[in-house]
Coordinates of C-alpha atoms in Angstrom, one line a residue:
Chain A
X1 CA -10.3 29.2 -2.1
X2 CA -11.7 26.4 0.1
X3 CA -15.2 25.2 -0.3
X4 CA -17.2 24.1 2.7
X5 CA -19.3 21.0 1.9
X6 CA -21.5 18.6 3.8
X7 CA -22.0 15.0 3.2
X8 CA -25.2 15.2 1.2
X9 CA -23.3 14.4 -2.0
X10 CA -22.7 10.9 -0.9
X11 CA -24.5 7.9 -2.4
X12 CA -24.5 6.0 0.8
X13 CA -27.9 4.4 1.3
X14 CA -30.0 1.7 -0.3
X15 CA -32.5 2.1 -3.1
X16 CA -31.1 5.3 -4.7
X17 CA -31.7 4.0 -8.2
X18 CA -29.5 4.7 -11.2
X19 CA -27.1 7.5 -10.6
X20 CA -28.5 10.7 -12.1
X21 CA -25.2 11.6 -13.7
X22 CA -24.5 8.1 -15.1
X23 CA -22.3 8.5 -18.2
X24 CA -22.2 12.3 -18.0
X25 CA -18.9 12.4 -16.1
X26 CA -15.6 11.1 -17.5
X27 CA -12.0 10.6 -16.4
X28 CA -9.9 12.2 -19.0
X29 CA -6.4 12.0 -17.5
X30 CA -4.2 10.6 -14.8
X31 CA -0.7 11.0 -13.6
X32 CA 1.6 9.3 -11.1
X33 CA 4.8 10.4 -9.4
X34 CA 7.6 8.0 -8.9
X35 CA 6.9 5.7 -6.0
X36 CA 9.6 5.8 -3.3
X37 CA 9.7 3.7 -0.1
X38 CA 10.0 6.9 1.9
X39 CA 11.2 10.5 1.5
X40 CA 15.0 10.7 1.9
X41 CA 14.6 13.9 4.1
X42 CA 17.0 15.8 1.9
X43 CA 15.8 16.1 -1.7
X44 CA 13.1 18.7 -2.0
X45 CA 12.2 17.5 -5.5
X46 CA 11.1 14.1 -4.0
X47 CA 8.9 15.5 -1.2
X48 CA 5.3 14.5 -1.0
X49 CA 4.4 18.0 -2.2
X50 CA 6.8 17.9 -5.1
X51 CA 5.3 14.5 -6.1
X52 CA 1.8 15.8 -5.8
X53 CA 2.6 18.7 -8.2
X54 CA 4.3 16.2 -10.6
X55 CA 1.3 13.9 -10.5
X56 CA -1.1 16.9 -11.2
X57 CA 1.0 18.1 -14.1
X58 CA 1.1 14.6 -15.6
X59 CA -2.7 14.3 -15.2
X60 CA -3.3 17.6 -16.9
X61 CA -0.8 16.7 -19.7
X62 CA -2.5 13.4 -20.1
X63 CA -5.9 15.1 -20.7
X64 CA -4.3 17.9 -22.7
X65 CA -5.3 20.7 -20.2
X66 CA -3.4 23.6 -18.7
X67 CA -3.6 25.0 -15.1
X68 CA -6.0 27.7 -16.2
X69 CA -8.5 25.1 -17.4
X70 CA -8.8 23.6 -13.9
X71 CA -11.8 24.9 -11.9
X72 CA -12.0 22.1 -9.3
X73 CA -9.6 20.4 -7.0
X74 CA -10.1 17.6 -4.6
X75 CA -7.1 16.7 -2.4
X76 CA -6.8 14.5 0.6
X77 CA -5.3 16.8 3.2
X78 CA -4.5 14.2 5.9
X79 CA -1.4 12.1 6.3
X80 CA -1.8 8.5 5.4
X81 CA 0.6 7.6 8.1
X82 CA -2.2 8.6 10.5
X83 CA -2.4 10.5 13.6
X84 CA -0.6 7.8 15.5
X85 CA 2.2 7.6 13.0
X86 CA 4.7 9.3 15.4
X87 CA 7.9 10.1 13.6
X88 CA 6.4 8.8 10.3
X89 CA 3.6 11.3 10.5
X90 CA 5.1 14.7 11.2
X91 CA 8.3 16.4 10.1
X92 CA 8.3 18.7 13.1
X93 CA 10.0 19.3 15.4
X94 CA 12.8 19.1 12.7
X95 CA 13.4 22.4 11.0
X96 CA 11.4 23.3 7.9
X97 CA 12.9 24.4 4.6
X98 CA 12.5 27.4 2.3
X99 CA 9.1 28.0 0.9
X100 CA 7.0 26.2 -0.2
X101 CA 8.3 23.6 2.2
X102 CA 8.2 25.8 5.2
X103 CA 5.4 23.8 7.0
X104 CA 4.1 20.3 7.1
X105 CA 2.4 21.2 3.9
X106 CA 4.4 19.9 1.0
X107 CA 6.3 17.5 3.3
X108 CA 4.0 15.2 5.1
X109 CA 0.7 16.7 3.9
X110 CA -0.7 18.3 0.8
X111 CA -3.9 20.3 0.7
X112 CA -5.9 21.9 -2.0
X113 CA -4.9 25.4 -1.0
X114 CA -1.1 24.6 -1.2
X115 CA -1.6 23.0 -4.6
X116 CA -3.6 25.9 -6.0
X117 CA -0.7 28.1 -5.1
X118 CA 2.1 25.9 -6.4
X119 CA 0.3 25.0 -9.6
X120 CA -1.2 28.5 -10.2
X121 CA -4.7 27.1 -10.4
X122 CA -6.2 30.6 -10.4
X123 CA -9.6 29.6 -11.8
X124 CA -10.5 27.0 -9.2
X125 CA -14.0 27.6 -7.8
X126 CA -14.5 24.2 -6.1
X127 CA -12.0 23.1 -3.5
X128 CA -13.5 21.1 -0.6
X129 CA -11.5 21.2 2.6
X130 CA -12.9 17.8 3.6
X131 CA -11.8 15.0 1.3
X132 CA -11.1 11.9 3.4
X133 CA -9.6 9.1 1.3
X134 CA -9.4 8.3 -2.3
X135 CA -12.5 6.1 -2.1
X136 CA -14.7 9.1 -1.3
X137 CA -12.7 11.6 -3.3
X138 CA -13.4 9.8 -6.7
X139 CA -17.1 9.9 -5.7
X140 CA -16.9 13.5 -4.7
X141 CA -15.1 14.6 -7.9
X142 CA -17.6 12.7 -10.0
X143 CA -20.6 14.1 -8.2
X144 CA -19.2 17.7 -8.2
X145 CA -18.7 17.6 -12.0
X146 CA -22.1 16.0 -12.5
X147 CA -23.8 18.6 -10.3
X148 CA -22.1 21.4 -12.2
X149 CA -20.0 22.6 -9.3
X150 CA -16.9 22.5 -11.5
X151 CA -16.0 21.2 -15.0
X152 CA -12.4 20.2 -14.9
X153 CA -11.6 18.7 -11.5
X154 CA -8.2 17.5 -10.4
X155 CA -8.3 14.8 -7.8
X156 CA -5.0 14.2 -6.0
X157 CA -4.2 11.5 -3.5
X158 CA -0.8 11.9 -1.8
X159 CA 0.5 9.0 0.3
X160 CA 3.5 10.0 2.3
X161 CA 6.0 8.0 4.3
X162 CA 9.0 9.2 6.3
X163 CA 11.6 7.2 8.1
X164 CA 10.3 5.7 11.3
X165 CA 7.8 3.0 12.2
X166 CA 4.7 3.6 10.1
X167 CA 1.7 4.1 12.3
X168 CA 3.6 3.0 15.4
X169 CA 4.0 6.3 17.2
X170 CA 1.9 7.9 19.9
X171 CA -0.4 5.4 21.8
X172 CA 0.5 2.7 19.4
X173 CA 4.1 2.7 20.6
X174 CA 3.0 2.4 24.2
X175 CA 3.3 -0.8 26.3
X176 CA 0.1 0.1 28.1
X177 CA -3.5 -0.1 27.0
X178 CA -5.2 2.4 29.3
X179 CA -8.9 3.3 29.5
X180 CA -11.2 2.0 26.7
X181 CA -8.1 1.0 24.7
X182 CA -7.9 -2.1 27.0
X183 CA -10.9 -3.4 25.1
X184 CA -9.9 -2.3 21.6
X185 CA -6.1 -2.5 21.6
X186 CA -5.3 -4.9 24.3
X187 CA -2.1 -6.1 22.6
X188 CA -0.9 -2.7 21.6
X189 CA -2.0 -3.2 18.0
X190 CA -3.2 -0.1 16.2
X191 CA -6.5 -1.6 15.2
X192 CA -6.0 -1.5 11.5
X193 CA -7.5 -3.9 9.1
X194 CA -4.9 -6.5 9.9
X195 CA -6.6 -6.8 13.3
X196 CA -10.1 -6.0 12.2
X197 CA -10.3 -8.6 9.6
X198 CA -8.4 -11.4 11.2
X199 CA -11.3 -12.8 13.1
X200 CA -13.8 -12.9 10.3
X201 CA -11.1 -14.3 8.0
X202 CA -10.6 -17.1 10.4
X203 CA -14.3 -17.6 10.6
X204 CA -14.4 -17.7 6.9
X205 CA -11.8 -20.5 6.8
X206 CA -13.8 -22.4 9.4
X207 CA -17.1 -22.0 7.6
X208 CA -16.2 -22.6 4.1
X209 CA -13.0 -24.7 4.5
X210 CA -9.5 -24.0 3.5
X211 CA -6.7 -22.3 5.4
X212 CA -5.0 -18.9 5.4
X213 CA -2.2 -19.8 3.1
X214 CA -4.8 -20.5 0.4
X215 CA -4.6 -16.8 -0.4
X216 CA -1.0 -17.2 -1.6
X217 CA -1.9 -17.6 -5.3
X218 CA -3.7 -14.2 -5.1
X219 CA -0.8 -12.5 -3.4
X220 CA 1.7 -13.9 -5.9
X221 CA -0.4 -12.8 -8.8
X222 CA -0.7 -9.3 -7.3
X223 CA 3.1 -9.1 -7.2
X224 CA 3.2 -10.5 -10.8
X225 CA 0.8 -7.8 -11.9
X226 CA 2.8 -5.2 -10.1
X227 CA 5.9 -6.1 -11.9
X228 CA 4.0 -5.2 -15.1
X229 CA 3.1 -1.7 -13.8
X230 CA 5.8 0.7 -14.9
X231 CA 4.9 3.4 -12.4
X232 CA 4.6 1.1 -9.3
X233 CA 7.1 0.5 -6.5
X234 CA 8.0 -3.1 -7.3
X235 CA 8.6 -2.4 -11.0
X236 CA 10.6 0.8 -10.3
X237 CA 12.7 -0.8 -7.6
X238 CA 13.4 -4.1 -9.4
X239 CA 11.8 -6.2 -6.7
X240 CA 12.1 -9.9 -7.5
X241 CA 8.9 -11.8 -8.2
X242 CA 7.5 -13.2 -4.9
X243 CA 7.5 -17.0 -4.9
X244 CA 5.2 -19.4 -3.1
X245 CA 8.2 -20.4 -1.0
X246 CA 8.9 -16.8 -0.1
X247 CA 5.2 -16.4 0.9
X248 CA 5.0 -19.5 2.9
X249 CA 8.3 -18.9 4.8
X250 CA 7.6 -15.2 5.6
X251 CA 7.0 -14.2 9.2
X252 CA 3.7 -13.6 10.7
X253 CA 2.7 -10.1 11.4
X254 CA -0.4 -11.0 13.2
X255 CA -1.0 -14.8 12.9
X256 CA -2.1 -16.0 10.4
X257 CA -1.5 -12.7 8.6
X258 CA 1.9 -12.9 6.9
X259 CA 4.3 -10.1 5.9
X260 CA 3.3 -10.4 2.3
X261 CA -0.4 -10.1 3.1
X262 CA 0.3 -6.5 4.0
X263 CA 1.1 -3.6 1.7
X264 CA 4.2 -1.6 1.7
X265 CA 3.9 2.1 2.8
X266 CA 5.4 4.4 0.2
X267 CA 6.0 8.0 -0.6
X268 CA 4.0 8.9 -3.8
X269 CA 1.1 10.8 -5.3
X270 CA -1.5 10.0 -7.9
X271 CA -3.8 12.4 -9.7
X272 CA -6.9 12.1 -11.9
X273 CA -8.7 14.5 -14.1
X274 CA -12.5 14.4 -13.9
X275 CA -14.6 16.3 -16.5
X276 CA -17.9 16.3 -18.2
X277 CA -18.4 13.7 -20.9
X278 CA -19.1 16.4 -23.3
X279 CA -15.7 18.2 -22.6
X280 CA -13.9 14.9 -22.6
X281 CA -14.7 14.4 -26.3
X282 CA -12.3 17.1 -27.2
X283 CA -9.4 16.0 -24.9
X284 CA -6.4 14.0 -25.7
X285 CA -7.5 10.6 -24.4
X286 CA -10.3 8.3 -25.0
X287 CA -12.8 9.2 -22.2
X288 CA -13.5 6.7 -19.5
X289 CA -17.1 7.3 -18.3
X290 CA -18.2 7.2 -14.6
X291 CA -21.3 5.0 -14.4
X292 CA -21.8 5.2 -10.6
X293 CA -20.1 5.9 -7.4
X294 CA -21.1 4.7 -3.9
X295 CA -19.8 5.3 -0.4
X296 CA -20.4 3.4 2.8
X297 CA -19.6 3.5 6.5
X298 CA -21.3 0.7 8.3
X299 CA -21.4 0.9 12.1
X300 CA -19.8 -1.9 14.1
X301 CA -22.0 -3.7 16.6
X302 CA -18.9 -4.7 18.6
X303 CA -15.2 -3.9 18.6
X304 CA -14.6 -6.6 16.1
X305 CA -16.9 -7.3 13.1
X306 CA -18.1 -10.9 12.5
X307 CA -18.1 -12.7 9.2
X308 CA -21.9 -12.4 9.0
X309 CA -21.5 -8.6 9.3
X310 CA -18.8 -8.3 6.7
X311 CA -20.8 -10.4 4.3
X312 CA -23.9 -8.3 4.9
X313 CA -22.0 -5.0 4.4
X314 CA -20.3 -6.2 1.2
X315 CA -23.6 -7.6 -0.1
X316 CA -25.2 -4.3 0.4
X317 CA -22.3 -2.4 -1.3
X318 CA -22.5 -4.7 -4.3
X319 CA -26.3 -4.2 -4.5
X320 CA -25.9 -0.5 -4.5
X321 CA -23.2 -0.4 -7.1
X322 CA -25.1 -2.6 -9.5
X323 CA -28.3 -0.7 -8.9
X324 CA -26.7 2.7 -9.4
X325 CA -24.8 1.7 -12.5
X326 CA -27.5 -0.3 -14.1
X327 CA -25.1 -3.2 -14.6
X328 CA -25.2 -6.7 -13.4
X329 CA -22.3 -9.0 -12.2
X330 CA -22.0 -10.6 -15.6
X331 CA -21.5 -7.2 -17.2
X332 CA -18.4 -6.2 -15.3
X333 CA -15.2 -6.9 -17.2
X334 CA -12.5 -5.6 -15.0
X335 CA -12.6 -6.0 -11.2
X336 CA -10.1 -4.2 -9.1
X337 CA -11.2 -4.4 -5.4
X338 CA -8.9 -3.3 -2.6
X339 CA -6.2 -5.5 -1.3
X340 CA -4.4 -3.4 1.3
X341 CA -4.5 -6.6 3.3
X342 CA -4.9 -9.7 1.2
X343 CA -7.6 -11.2 3.3
X344 CA -10.1 -8.5 2.5
X345 CA -10.3 -9.2 -1.2
X346 CA -12.2 -12.4 -0.9
X347 CA -15.1 -10.7 0.7
X348 CA -15.5 -8.3 -2.2
X349 CA -15.0 -10.9 -4.9
X350 CA -17.8 -13.1 -3.5
X351 CA -20.1 -10.2 -2.7
X352 CA -19.9 -8.8 -6.2
X353 CA -20.1 -12.4 -7.6
X354 CA -17.6 -11.4 -10.3
X355 CA -17.2 -14.3 -12.8
X356 CA -19.8 -16.3 -10.8
X357 CA -17.7 -16.5 -7.6
X358 CA -20.1 -17.1 -4.7
X359 CA -19.6 -17.1 -1.0
X360 CA -16.9 -19.6 0.0
X361 CA -15.6 -19.9 -3.6
X362 CA -12.7 -17.5 -3.5
X363 CA -9.8 -19.8 -2.5
X364 CA -10.7 -22.2 -5.4
X365 CA -11.0 -19.3 -7.7
X366 CA -7.5 -18.0 -6.6
X367 CA -6.2 -21.5 -7.4
X368 CA -7.3 -21.2 -10.9
X369 CA -6.0 -19.0 -13.7
X370 CA -6.3 -15.4 -12.4
X371 CA -3.5 -14.0 -14.6
X372 CA -4.1 -11.1 -16.8
X373 CA -3.6 -13.3 -19.8
X374 CA -6.2 -15.7 -18.7
X375 CA -10.0 -15.9 -18.6
X376 CA -10.3 -14.4 -15.0
X377 CA -7.9 -11.5 -14.7
X378 CA -8.8 -10.7 -11.1
X379 CA -7.2 -7.5 -9.8
X380 CA -5.3 -6.8 -13.0
X381 CA -3.8 -3.7 -11.3
X382 CA -1.7 -5.7 -8.8
X383 CA -3.2 -3.4 -6.2
X384 CA -1.3 -2.2 -3.2
X385 CA 0.4 -5.5 -2.7
X386 CA 2.0 -5.4 -6.1
X387 CA 2.6 -1.6 -6.4
X388 CA 3.0 -0.2 -2.8
X389 CA 0.5 1.5 -0.6
X390 CA -0.6 4.2 -3.1
X391 CA -4.3 3.1 -3.1
X392 CA -4.4 4.3 -6.7
X393 CA -3.4 1.2 -8.7
X394 CA -7.0 -0.1 -8.8
X395 CA -8.2 3.1 -10.4
X396 CA -5.4 3.7 -12.8
X397 CA -5.4 0.1 -14.1
X398 CA -9.2 0.2 -14.6
X399 CA -8.7 3.4 -16.7
X400 CA -5.8 1.8 -18.7
X401 CA -7.7 -1.4 -19.3
X402 CA -10.7 0.5 -20.7
X403 CA -8.4 2.7 -22.8
X404 CA -6.6 -0.4 -24.0
X405 CA -3.2 1.1 -22.8
X406 CA -2.4 -1.3 -19.9
X407 CA 0.6 -2.7 -21.8
X408 CA 1.8 -6.0 -20.4
X409 CA -1.2 -6.1 -18.1
X410 CA -3.7 -5.6 -20.8
X411 CA -6.3 -8.3 -20.3
X412 CA -7.3 -10.6 -23.1
X413 CA -10.9 -10.7 -22.2
X414 CA -13.4 -7.9 -23.0
X415 CA -12.6 -4.6 -21.3
X416 CA -15.5 -2.3 -21.6
X417 CA -16.5 -1.9 -17.9
X418 CA -14.5 -1.8 -14.7
X419 CA -15.3 -1.7 -11.0
X420 CA -12.6 -0.3 -8.7
X421 CA -12.3 0.7 -5.1
X422 CA -10.3 1.6 -2.1
X423 CA -12.4 0.2 0.7
X424 CA -12.4 -2.0 3.7
X425 CA -15.5 -4.2 4.2
X426 CA -17.0 -1.6 6.6
X427 CA -16.0 1.7 5.1
X428 CA -14.9 3.2 1.8
X429 CA -16.3 3.5 -1.7
X430 CA -16.6 2.1 -5.2
X431 CA -16.5 3.5 -8.7
X432 CA -18.0 1.9 -11.8
X433 CA -16.4 2.9 -15.1
X434 CA -17.3 2.2 -18.7
X435 CA -16.1 2.7 -22.2
X436 CA -19.5 4.0 -23.2
X437 CA -21.7 6.5 -21.5
X438 CA -24.8 4.5 -22.2
Chain B
X1 CA 41.6 -17.2 15.4
X2 CA 38.5 -17.1 17.5
X3 CA 36.7 -14.8 15.0
X4 CA 36.0 -17.9 13.0
X5 CA 33.5 -18.9 15.7
X6 CA 31.8 -15.5 15.9
X7 CA 28.7 -14.6 13.9
X8 CA 28.1 -11.1 12.6
X9 CA 24.6 -10.8 11.2
X10 CA 23.6 -7.7 9.3
X11 CA 20.1 -6.4 8.8
X12 CA 19.8 -4.6 5.5
X13 CA 17.2 -1.8 5.4
X14 CA 18.3 1.1 7.6
X15 CA 21.5 -0.8 8.5
X16 CA 23.8 -1.2 5.5
X17 CA 24.4 1.2 2.7
X18 CA 22.6 -0.8 0.0
X19 CA 19.5 -0.9 2.2
X20 CA 16.3 1.2 1.9
X21 CA 16.8 3.5 3.7
X22 CA 20.6 3.3 3.4
X23 CA 22.3 2.5 6.7
X24 CA 25.7 3.4 8.1
X25 CA 27.5 0.2 7.3
X26 CA 29.4 0.3 4.0
X27 CA 30.3 -2.5 1.7
X28 CA 33.9 -1.9 2.7
X29 CA 33.1 -2.4 6.3
X30 CA 31.3 -5.7 5.6
X31 CA 34.2 -6.8 3.6
X32 CA 36.6 -5.9 6.4
X33 CA 34.6 -8.1 8.8
X34 CA 34.9 -10.9 6.4
X35 CA 38.6 -10.5 6.0
X36 CA 39.0 -10.6 9.8
X37 CA 37.5 -14.1 9.8
X38 CA 34.1 -13.5 11.3
X39 CA 31.2 -15.7 10.0
X40 CA 29.1 -13.0 8.3
X41 CA 25.7 -13.0 6.8
X42 CA 22.4 -11.1 6.4
X43 CA 19.1 -11.5 8.2
X44 CA 16.3 -9.4 6.7
X45 CA 12.6 -9.5 6.0
X46 CA 13.6 -9.2 2.3
X47 CA 13.2 -12.5 0.5
X48 CA 16.2 -14.7 0.1
X49 CA 16.3 -13.9 -3.6
X50 CA 16.3 -10.2 -2.9
X51 CA 19.0 -10.4 -0.3
X52 CA 21.2 -12.6 -2.5
X53 CA 20.9 -10.1 -5.3
X54 CA 22.1 -7.3 -3.1
X55 CA 25.2 -9.2 -2.0
X56 CA 25.9 -10.4 -5.5
X57 CA 25.7 -6.9 -6.9
X58 CA 28.2 -5.8 -4.3
X59 CA 30.4 -8.8 -4.8
X60 CA 30.3 -10.0 -1.3
X61 CA 30.3 -13.7 -0.4
X62 CA 28.1 -14.1 2.6
X63 CA 28.4 -17.2 4.8
X64 CA 24.7 -17.2 5.4
X65 CA 21.5 -15.4 4.1
X66 CA 18.4 -16.0 6.2
X67 CA 15.0 -14.5 6.8
X68 CA 15.2 -12.4 10.0
X69 CA 12.8 -14.6 11.9
X70 CA 14.9 -17.6 11.1
X71 CA 18.1 -16.2 12.5
X72 CA 18.3 -18.8 15.2
X73 CA 18.6 -21.6 12.6
X74 CA 22.2 -20.6 11.8
X75 CA 23.3 -21.7 15.2
X76 CA 22.9 -25.3 14.2
X77 CA 25.0 -24.6 11.0
X78 CA 27.9 -22.8 12.6
X79 CA 27.9 -23.7 16.4
X80 CA 29.2 -20.3 17.2
X81 CA 30.9 -19.1 20.4
X82 CA 28.9 -15.9 20.0
X83 CA 26.6 -14.1 17.7
X84 CA 25.8 -10.4 17.1
X85 CA 23.0 -9.1 15.0
X86 CA 23.2 -5.4 13.8
X87 CA 19.9 -3.7 13.1
X88 CA 17.7 -0.7 13.5
X89 CA 14.4 -1.8 14.9
X90 CA 12.9 -3.6 17.8
X91 CA 12.1 -6.5 15.4
X92 CA 15.9 -6.9 15.0
X93 CA 16.3 -6.9 18.7
X94 CA 13.5 -9.4 19.2
X95 CA 14.8 -11.9 16.7
X96 CA 18.5 -11.3 17.8
X97 CA 17.5 -12.3 21.3
X98 CA 15.4 -15.2 20.0
X99 CA 18.6 -16.6 18.4
X100 CA 20.6 -16.0 21.5
X101 CA 22.5 -13.2 19.9
X102 CA 23.5 -9.8 21.2
X103 CA 21.6 -7.1 19.5
X104 CA 23.7 -4.2 18.2
X105 CA 21.6 -1.0 17.6
X106 CA 23.0 0.7 14.5
X107 CA 21.7 4.0 16.0
X108 CA 23.0 3.2 19.5
X109 CA 26.4 1.9 20.6
X110 CA 27.4 0.6 17.2
X111 CA 30.7 2.5 17.1
X112 CA 31.9 0.9 20.3
X113 CA 30.9 -2.5 19.0
X114 CA 32.7 -1.9 15.7
X115 CA 35.9 -0.8 17.3
X116 CA 35.9 -4.1 19.3
X117 CA 35.1 -6.1 16.2
X118 CA 38.1 -4.5 14.4
X119 CA 40.4 -5.1 17.3
X120 CA 39.3 -8.7 17.8
X121 CA 37.9 -7.9 21.3
X122 CA 34.4 -9.0 20.9
X123 CA 34.9 -12.0 23.2

């Protein structure tokens, strides 16, 4: 039961006005699997598929729904280890297992069709085949419910990891840079955001002052928040709190990017239950309303973006989110931008001007009190850096903060609205949430 | 006993049993290398705190605990006749060579190396 869709659902241009479904869609449940460093290649109850099933069951339980209530499913069918992940991407040519683990589905990938079968979701009528990453999936699920394509939509984001060097297979493992890769991967790097953002980050330091290691307080605080997140990797694996000395003595991955500026690939799954605001009133949890979603994919002018481009892209994104939600910067209580590399977050913080932070102010802001107990609880989720590369922490924390169930991470400031994202400066998406539909 | 001048450096993840993923080298094997008089320690990307915790939990007294990229710094401390770093990735190989150590691939010729270690024939 796969639904073919185009990209017309996306809110990816300027001047769209307030989202037509603002406050009419809600998140009524979420669920997380355990977060392992990688699959042990033996235990079928800890495969990516098993974890996706578990996360879905938890999300349905959280909302008080049963499989027969689900009529929409949005699942990312690709492997987060990427096409060039080599041995970290595919189980084959190793032999598969008994059904339902008799293909890559359930081991390194999970798609909607596989989940429909495993969970017995017989009433699903909306199951798009193309659901790229969580940034777009939350927007797609919101739009689908708002448009009436489904009423109770499960959105699942599996993030797999097998033994082997993550994203260092295929061409990335080569000592050669043939063809056009001589211009894009001249040093054999895979071209991820570590590489993409290094140049603008250095430009940032030159333009506004400061140095790379000024991001240390942010990274340490992400780890601190992660240790207050019971479902996250650091908490579950008793990882010691990162210290400033640990950060400053860590090795460079791509100078000046340090080991702790990068997130830790994990094997995990997270799921969310989107529904109509009307239905959410009768479910188990206090509804968290979707006030806007926005997607973007800005074209590069050259192989590497400049600081000017990144600032323009993030400014545009902020403008679209504020316009579509009808909120202003001063009305956003919880701010959970993406931190998959620590050096991205400053661009988002300054573009959205959260707590009055303007261009060039981020390092000074990091040096202040950004703890969850303080006046500026930036990234209260702990993000990827504090929880592992699940890309879900930003969303779950925002929901928990608005519900008032964030436990040790519960902020002491007002928590009625939240902005959250998985996005790079150039591509991804944002979600605005609120305690009230109005 | 020349073993006292030979460094055996253990990577953790993918190399020793308490690593993630667990490796082939058991705590008993590490203890054995200690008893034989080698200078033993760990060199990992895990923080010093994290590495220390692992050895404390397993009741092993390491002679050194360093960050992997600082492996070369232990030469000054011990002035060894030789050093060996056992690991599972090309980063282990890179930093072993950087320190002037011989890299022992846990997934390669490790068994031959270990037999020599036990028989005192590393030099």
